CSV table of C-alpha atoms in Angstrom, one decimal:
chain,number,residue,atom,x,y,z
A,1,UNK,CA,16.3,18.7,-11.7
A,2,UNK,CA,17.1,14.9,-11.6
A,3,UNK,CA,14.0,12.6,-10.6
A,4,UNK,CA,14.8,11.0,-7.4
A,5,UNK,CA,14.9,7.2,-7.5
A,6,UNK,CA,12.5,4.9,-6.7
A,7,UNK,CA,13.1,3.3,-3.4
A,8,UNK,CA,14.3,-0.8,-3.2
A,9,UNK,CA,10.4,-1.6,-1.2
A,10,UNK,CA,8.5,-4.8,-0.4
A,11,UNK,CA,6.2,-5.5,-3.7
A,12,UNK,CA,2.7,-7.7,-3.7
A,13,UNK,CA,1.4,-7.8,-7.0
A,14,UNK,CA,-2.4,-8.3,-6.5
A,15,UNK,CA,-3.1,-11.9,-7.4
A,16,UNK,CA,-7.0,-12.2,-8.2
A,17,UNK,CA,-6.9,-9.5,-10.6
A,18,UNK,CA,-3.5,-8.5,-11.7
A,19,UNK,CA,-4.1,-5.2,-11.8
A,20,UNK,CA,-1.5,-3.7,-9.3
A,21,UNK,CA,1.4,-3.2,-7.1
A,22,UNK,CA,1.3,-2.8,-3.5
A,23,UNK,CA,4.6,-1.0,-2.2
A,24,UNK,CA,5.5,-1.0,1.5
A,25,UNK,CA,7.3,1.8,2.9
A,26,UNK,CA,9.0,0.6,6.4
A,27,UNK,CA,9.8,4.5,7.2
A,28,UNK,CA,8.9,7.5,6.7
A,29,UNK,CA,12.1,8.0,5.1
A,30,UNK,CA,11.0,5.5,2.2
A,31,UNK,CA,7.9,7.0,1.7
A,32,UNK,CA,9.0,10.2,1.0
A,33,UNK,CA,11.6,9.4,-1.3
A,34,UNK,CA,9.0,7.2,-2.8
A,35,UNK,CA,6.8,10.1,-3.2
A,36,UNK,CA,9.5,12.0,-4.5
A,37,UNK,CA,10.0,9.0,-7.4
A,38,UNK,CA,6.3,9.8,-8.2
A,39,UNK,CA,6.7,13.7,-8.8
A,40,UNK,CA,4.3,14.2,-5.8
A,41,UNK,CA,5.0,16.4,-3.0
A,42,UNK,CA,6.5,15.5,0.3
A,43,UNK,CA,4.1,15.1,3.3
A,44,UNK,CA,4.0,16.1,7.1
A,45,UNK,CA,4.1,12.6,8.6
A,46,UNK,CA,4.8,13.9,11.7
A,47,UNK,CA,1.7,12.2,13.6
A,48,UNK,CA,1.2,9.5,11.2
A,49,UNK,CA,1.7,6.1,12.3
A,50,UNK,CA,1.2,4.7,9.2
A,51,UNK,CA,-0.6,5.9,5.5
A,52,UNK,CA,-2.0,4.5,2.5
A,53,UNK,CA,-2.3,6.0,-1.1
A,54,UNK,CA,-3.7,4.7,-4.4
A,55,UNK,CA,-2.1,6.3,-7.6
A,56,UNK,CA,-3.1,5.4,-11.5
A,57,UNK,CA,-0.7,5.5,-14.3
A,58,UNK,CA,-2.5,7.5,-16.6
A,59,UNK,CA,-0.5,6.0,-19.8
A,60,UNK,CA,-1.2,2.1,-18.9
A,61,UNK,CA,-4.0,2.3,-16.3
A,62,UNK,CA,-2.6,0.4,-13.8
A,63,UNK,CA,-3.1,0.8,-10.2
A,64,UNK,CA,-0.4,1.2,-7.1
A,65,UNK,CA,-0.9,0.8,-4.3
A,66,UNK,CA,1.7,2.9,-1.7
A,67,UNK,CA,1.6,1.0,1.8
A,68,UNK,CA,3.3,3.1,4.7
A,69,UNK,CA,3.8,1.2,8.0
A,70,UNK,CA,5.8,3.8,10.4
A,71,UNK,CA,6.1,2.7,13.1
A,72,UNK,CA,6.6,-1.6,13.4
A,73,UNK,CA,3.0,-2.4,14.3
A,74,UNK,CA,1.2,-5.5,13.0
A,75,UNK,CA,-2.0,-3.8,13.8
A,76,UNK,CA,-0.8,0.0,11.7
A,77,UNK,CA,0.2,-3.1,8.9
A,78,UNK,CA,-3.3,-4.8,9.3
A,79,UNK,CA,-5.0,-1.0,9.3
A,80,UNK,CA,-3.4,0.0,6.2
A,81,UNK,CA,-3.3,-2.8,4.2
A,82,UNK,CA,-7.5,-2.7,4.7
A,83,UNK,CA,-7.2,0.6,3.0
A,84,UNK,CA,-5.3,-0.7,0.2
A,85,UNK,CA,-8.0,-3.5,-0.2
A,86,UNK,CA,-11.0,-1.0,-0.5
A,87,UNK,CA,-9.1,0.9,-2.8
A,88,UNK,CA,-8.6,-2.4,-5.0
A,89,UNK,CA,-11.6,-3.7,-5.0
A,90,UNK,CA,-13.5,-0.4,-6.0
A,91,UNK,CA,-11.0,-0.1,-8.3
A,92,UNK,CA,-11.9,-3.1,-10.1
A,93,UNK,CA,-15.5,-3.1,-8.9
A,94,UNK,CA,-16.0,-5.4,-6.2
A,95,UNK,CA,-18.6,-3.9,-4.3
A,96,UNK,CA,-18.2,-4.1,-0.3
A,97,UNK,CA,-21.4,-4.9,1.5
A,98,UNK,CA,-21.4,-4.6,5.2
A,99,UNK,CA,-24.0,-7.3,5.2
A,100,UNK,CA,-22.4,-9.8,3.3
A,101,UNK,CA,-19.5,-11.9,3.5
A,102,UNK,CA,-17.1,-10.4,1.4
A,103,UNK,CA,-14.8,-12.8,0.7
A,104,UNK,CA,-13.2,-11.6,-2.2
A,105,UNK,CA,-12.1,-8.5,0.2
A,106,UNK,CA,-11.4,-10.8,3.0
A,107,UNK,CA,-8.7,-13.3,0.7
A,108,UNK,CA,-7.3,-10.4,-0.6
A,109,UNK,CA,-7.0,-8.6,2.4
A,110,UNK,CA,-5.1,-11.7,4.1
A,111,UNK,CA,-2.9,-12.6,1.2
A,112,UNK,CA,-1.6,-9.1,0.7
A,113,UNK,CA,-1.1,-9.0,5.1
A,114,UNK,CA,0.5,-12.3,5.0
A,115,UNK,CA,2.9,-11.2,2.2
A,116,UNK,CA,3.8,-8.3,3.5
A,117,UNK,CA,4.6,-9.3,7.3
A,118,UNK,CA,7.4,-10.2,7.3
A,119,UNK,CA,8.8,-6.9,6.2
A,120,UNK,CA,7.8,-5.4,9.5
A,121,UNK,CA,10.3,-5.6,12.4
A,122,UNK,CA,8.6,-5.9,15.7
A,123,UNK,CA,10.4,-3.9,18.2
């Protein structure tokens, strides 16, 4: 069985630590074929607005980061990409205190939104 390719997707490579890619999927379309490119199974998106999933290549250890924005929102954009940042900064262990100011998690969190904006068509 042939490996289904890797969708063309929006890329931020996370700058403060350079240790992974975020992908945005604009459909659920892409993110199942992206999915598919990743020999994981397809998903039932059917009341998802929007998704986020961390995977690891086990050979190099680095970190992706699968963005899904279904449905055009800024705010399903904003959503996921917080996702993504908690995933990245426990992956590189930034610890996130609900006390504190967290500014490492608030700069990435707005670079990797601002970079990935204008991928999203507003309807």
């Amino acid at each position: 069985m042939a490996k289904t390719k890797w969708p063309k997707l929006p890329r931020f490579f996370v700058p403060l630590f350079h240790c992974a890619n975020v992908y945005l999927c604009r459909s659920k379309e892409e993110w199942q074929q992206a999915l598919l490119s990743l020999s994981e199974q397809e998903q039932n998106l059917a009341h998802s607005n929007g998704r986020t999933m961390h995977f690891c290549d086990d050979d190099t250890g680095e970190n992706m980061y699968l963005v899904g924005v279904f449905d055009g929102q800024i705010s399903t954009l904003v959503h996921e990409c917080a996702h993504a940042t908690f995933y990245c900064c426990n992956d590189v262990g930034v610890t996130i205190d609900t006390g504190s100011a967290n500014e490492t998690y608030c700069y990435l969190l707005d670079r990797m939104f601002s970079a990935l904006l204008p991928y999203i068509k507003q309807e």
